[in-house]
Amino acid sequence: MSNNQNPEQKARNNIDRKLNDSGWIVQEKTRVDWSASRGIAVKEYLTDVGPADYVLFVDKKPVGIIEAKRDEEGHRLTVVEEQSSDYATSKLKYLNNDPLPFVYESTGELTRFTDFRDPKPRSRPVFSFLRPETFEDCLKKKPLRERFLDIPGLRTYGLRDCQITAISNLEKSFKDNRPRALVQMATGSGKTYTAITFIYRLLKFADARKVLFLVDTKNLGEQAEQEFMA
């Protein structure tokens, strides 16, 4: 890698590397080999609003775009979302494509991702690009935010009033598309059981794949493990 590269070239090199790490083959628009991989990222693919920095193809089907920005523009990634969405809704040359659902803005160091299938799309920071097979799985079902809307009413049998309130309000927060929520419960009110009940409902009704449960002490971790296994 040359030390004389300009900031945009450096950003694209970092993006290329991260795409490779996530199972993508990066190719130039003039030399596309569809047999090289099921996941192909084509640089400067032509659209009716201009060339997109990267168009992501899974099994020859376009699924998303990446808008590349210089590292010093990292603080403005949310500002360029509109430009990225223009590419996502554009027509690709040689193809009669539907709008592309998955959009990234990236400097190679900072990356934001939007799933435009969400009821209220919004970008979020991510650390890597989704793998081609993950995109394929995503396209087979509704987006997670939409699946939240399908969670049925809570069966309250065996739950305390404070647990019912916590779970119901937490689920409402998710359905309202809020990215964060804070649950405050008194000592001895069954916080871990409340969390387990909510996680169970995410896995069963919203088809969540993974839920991260963090504790701040070893004892709490062992206690939580026992309750999860009960």
Coordinates of C-alpha atoms in Angstrom, one line a residue:
M1 CA 0.0 0.0 0.0
S2 CA 1.5 3.4 -1.0
N3 CA 2.0 6.1 1.6
N4 CA 1.1 8.6 -1.1
Q5 CA -2.5 7.6 -1.3
N6 CA -5.1 10.2 -0.8
P7 CA -7.6 9.9 2.1
E8 CA -10.4 8.5 -0.2
Q9 CA -8.1 5.8 -1.5
K10 CA -7.0 4.9 2.0
A11 CA -10.7 4.6 3.0
R12 CA -11.5 2.4 0.1
N13 CA -8.5 0.1 0.9
N14 CA -9.8 -0.3 4.4
I15 CA -13.3 -1.0 3.1
D16 CA -11.9 -3.6 0.7
R17 CA -10.1 -5.3 3.5
K18 CA -13.1 -5.4 5.7
L19 CA -15.3 -6.7 2.9
N20 CA -12.7 -9.5 2.3
D21 CA -12.7 -10.3 6.0
S22 CA -16.5 -10.7 5.8
G23 CA -16.5 -13.1 2.8
W24 CA -16.9 -10.7 -0.1
I25 CA -14.8 -10.6 -3.3
V26 CA -14.2 -7.0 -4.4
Q27 CA -14.1 -6.5 -8.2
E28 CA -13.9 -3.7 -10.7
K29 CA -17.0 -3.0 -12.8
T30 CA -15.0 -3.8 -16.0
R31 CA -13.9 -7.2 -14.8
V32 CA -16.8 -8.9 -12.9
D33 CA -16.5 -12.6 -12.5
W34 CA -19.7 -13.9 -11.0
S35 CA -18.2 -17.3 -10.5
A36 CA -15.6 -16.0 -8.1
S37 CA -17.9 -16.0 -5.1
R38 CA -21.6 -15.9 -4.1
G39 CA -20.8 -12.5 -2.6
I40 CA -19.4 -9.9 -5.0
A41 CA -18.8 -6.2 -4.2
V42 CA -18.6 -4.3 -7.5
K43 CA -16.8 -0.9 -7.4
E44 CA -18.2 2.2 -9.2
Y45 CA -21.3 0.3 -10.5
L46 CA -23.3 2.6 -12.7
T47 CA -26.8 3.8 -11.6
D48 CA -29.2 6.4 -13.0
V49 CA -28.0 8.9 -10.4
G50 CA -24.3 8.2 -11.0
P51 CA -21.8 5.5 -10.0
A52 CA -22.2 3.9 -6.6
D53 CA -19.0 3.4 -4.7
Y54 CA -19.9 -0.3 -4.1
V55 CA -22.9 -2.4 -5.0
L56 CA -23.2 -5.7 -3.1
F57 CA -24.4 -8.7 -5.0
V58 CA -25.4 -12.1 -3.5
D59 CA -25.8 -14.9 -6.1
K60 CA -25.8 -12.1 -8.8
K61 CA -28.7 -10.3 -7.2
P62 CA -28.1 -6.7 -5.9
V63 CA -28.9 -6.4 -2.3
G64 CA -27.1 -3.3 -1.0
I65 CA -24.7 -0.4 -1.5
I66 CA -21.8 1.1 0.3
E67 CA -21.1 4.9 0.2
A68 CA -17.4 5.4 0.9
K69 CA -16.2 8.6 2.7
R70 CA -12.8 9.9 3.8
D71 CA -11.8 9.3 7.4
E72 CA -12.2 12.9 8.3
E73 CA -15.9 12.7 7.2
G74 CA -16.6 10.1 9.8
H75 CA -18.6 12.6 12.0
R76 CA -20.8 13.4 9.0
L77 CA -21.8 9.8 8.1
T78 CA -25.4 10.4 9.3
V79 CA -25.5 13.5 7.0
V80 CA -24.7 11.5 3.8
E81 CA -27.5 9.0 4.5
E82 CA -29.8 10.8 2.1
Q83 CA -27.2 10.4 -0.7
S84 CA -26.9 6.7 0.1
S85 CA -30.7 6.2 0.0
D86 CA -30.7 7.9 -3.4
Y87 CA -28.4 5.2 -4.7
A88 CA -30.4 2.5 -2.9
T89 CA -33.6 3.5 -4.7
S90 CA -31.9 4.1 -8.1
K91 CA -31.9 1.8 -11.1
L92 CA -28.7 -0.1 -11.8
K93 CA -27.4 -0.2 -15.3
Y94 CA -28.2 -3.4 -17.2
L95 CA -30.6 -4.5 -14.4
N96 CA -34.3 -4.0 -13.6
N97 CA -33.8 -4.0 -9.9
D98 CA -36.0 -3.3 -6.9
P99 CA -34.8 -0.7 -4.4
L100 CA -31.8 -2.1 -2.5
P101 CA -32.7 -2.8 1.2
F102 CA -29.3 -2.6 2.8
V103 CA -27.2 0.5 2.9
Y104 CA -23.8 1.3 4.4
E105 CA -21.9 4.6 4.9
S106 CA -18.3 3.9 5.7
T107 CA -14.9 5.5 6.1
G108 CA -13.2 2.1 6.5
E109 CA -12.9 2.9 10.2
L110 CA -16.4 4.0 11.1
T111 CA -19.4 2.4 9.5
R112 CA -23.1 2.9 9.7
F113 CA -25.8 0.5 8.5
T114 CA -29.5 1.0 7.6
D115 CA -32.1 -1.7 6.8
F116 CA -34.6 0.2 4.7
R117 CA -37.2 -2.6 5.2
D118 CA -37.6 -1.4 8.8
P119 CA -41.0 0.3 9.5
K120 CA -39.0 3.5 10.4
P121 CA -35.5 3.0 9.0
R122 CA -32.6 4.5 10.9
S123 CA -28.9 3.9 10.7
R124 CA -26.8 2.4 13.5
P125 CA -23.1 2.0 14.0
V126 CA -21.6 -1.4 13.1
F127 CA -18.1 -2.9 13.3
S128 CA -18.1 -5.0 10.2
F129 CA -20.1 -5.8 7.0
L130 CA -22.6 -8.6 7.0
R131 CA -21.6 -11.7 5.3
P132 CA -23.2 -12.7 2.0
E133 CA -25.0 -15.7 3.6
T134 CA -26.3 -13.4 6.4
F135 CA -27.8 -11.1 3.8
E136 CA -29.5 -14.1 2.2
D137 CA -31.0 -15.2 5.5
C138 CA -32.2 -11.6 6.2
L139 CA -34.0 -11.4 2.9
K140 CA -35.9 -14.6 3.7
K141 CA -37.8 -13.0 6.7
K142 CA -39.1 -9.7 7.8
P143 CA -36.6 -7.3 9.5
L144 CA -36.3 -7.5 13.2
R145 CA -37.9 -4.2 13.9
E146 CA -41.0 -5.3 12.0
R147 CA -41.0 -8.7 13.8
F148 CA -41.2 -6.8 17.1
L149 CA -44.6 -5.6 16.0
D150 CA -45.8 -9.2 15.8
I151 CA -45.0 -10.1 19.4
P152 CA -48.3 -11.1 21.0
G153 CA -49.7 -9.8 24.3
L154 CA -47.9 -11.0 27.5
R155 CA -49.4 -13.9 29.4
T156 CA -49.3 -12.6 32.9
Y157 CA -49.8 -15.8 34.9
G158 CA -47.1 -16.3 37.5
L159 CA -45.7 -12.8 37.0
R160 CA -45.6 -10.0 39.6
D161 CA -47.2 -6.7 38.8
C162 CA -43.7 -5.0 38.6
Q163 CA -42.5 -7.7 36.2
I164 CA -45.6 -7.3 34.0
T165 CA -45.1 -3.5 33.9
A166 CA -41.3 -3.9 33.1
I167 CA -41.8 -6.4 30.2
S168 CA -44.8 -4.6 28.7
N169 CA -43.1 -1.2 28.7
L170 CA -39.9 -2.6 27.4
E171 CA -41.7 -4.3 24.5
K172 CA -43.6 -1.1 23.8
S173 CA -40.3 0.8 23.7
F174 CA -38.9 -1.7 21.1
K175 CA -42.1 -1.5 19.0
D176 CA -41.8 2.3 19.1
N177 CA -38.4 1.9 17.4
R178 CA -36.4 3.3 20.4
P179 CA -32.8 2.1 20.4
R180 CA -32.3 2.2 24.2
A181 CA -34.4 1.5 27.3
L182 CA -33.7 1.5 31.0
V183 CA -35.6 -0.8 33.4
Q184 CA -35.5 0.1 37.1
M185 CA -36.7 -2.5 39.5
A186 CA -36.3 -2.9 43.3
T187 CA -33.9 -5.4 44.9
G188 CA -35.6 -8.8 45.2
S189 CA -38.3 -8.0 42.6
G190 CA -37.1 -10.7 40.2
K191 CA -35.0 -8.7 37.7
T192 CA -33.2 -11.7 36.2
Y193 CA -36.5 -13.6 35.8
T194 CA -38.0 -10.6 34.1
A195 CA -35.0 -10.4 31.7
I196 CA -35.3 -14.1 31.0
T197 CA -39.0 -13.8 30.2
F198 CA -38.3 -10.9 27.8
I199 CA -35.4 -12.7 26.1
Y200 CA -37.6 -15.8 25.7
R201 CA -40.2 -13.8 24.0
L202 CA -37.6 -12.2 21.7
L203 CA -36.3 -15.6 20.6
K204 CA -39.8 -17.2 20.3
F205 CA -41.9 -14.5 18.8
A206 CA -39.5 -12.0 17.1
D207 CA -37.1 -14.8 15.9
A208 CA -34.1 -13.0 17.4
R209 CA -30.9 -15.0 16.7
K210 CA -28.8 -13.9 19.6
V211 CA -29.3 -11.9 22.7
L212 CA -26.3 -10.6 24.8
F213 CA -26.9 -10.8 28.6
L214 CA -24.2 -9.0 30.6
V215 CA -23.5 -9.2 34.3
D216 CA -20.9 -7.2 36.4
T217 CA -19.8 -9.9 38.8
K218 CA -19.0 -13.6 38.6
N219 CA -21.6 -14.5 41.2
L220 CA -24.4 -12.8 39.3
G221 CA -23.2 -14.6 36.2
E222 CA -23.4 -18.0 37.9
Q223 CA -26.8 -17.1 39.4
A224 CA -28.2 -15.9 36.0
E225 CA -26.9 -19.1 34.3
Q226 CA -28.8 -21.2 36.8
E227 CA -32.0 -19.2 36.2
F228 CA -31.6 -19.5 32.4
M229 CA -31.2 -23.3 32.8
A230 CA -34.2 -23.6 35.1

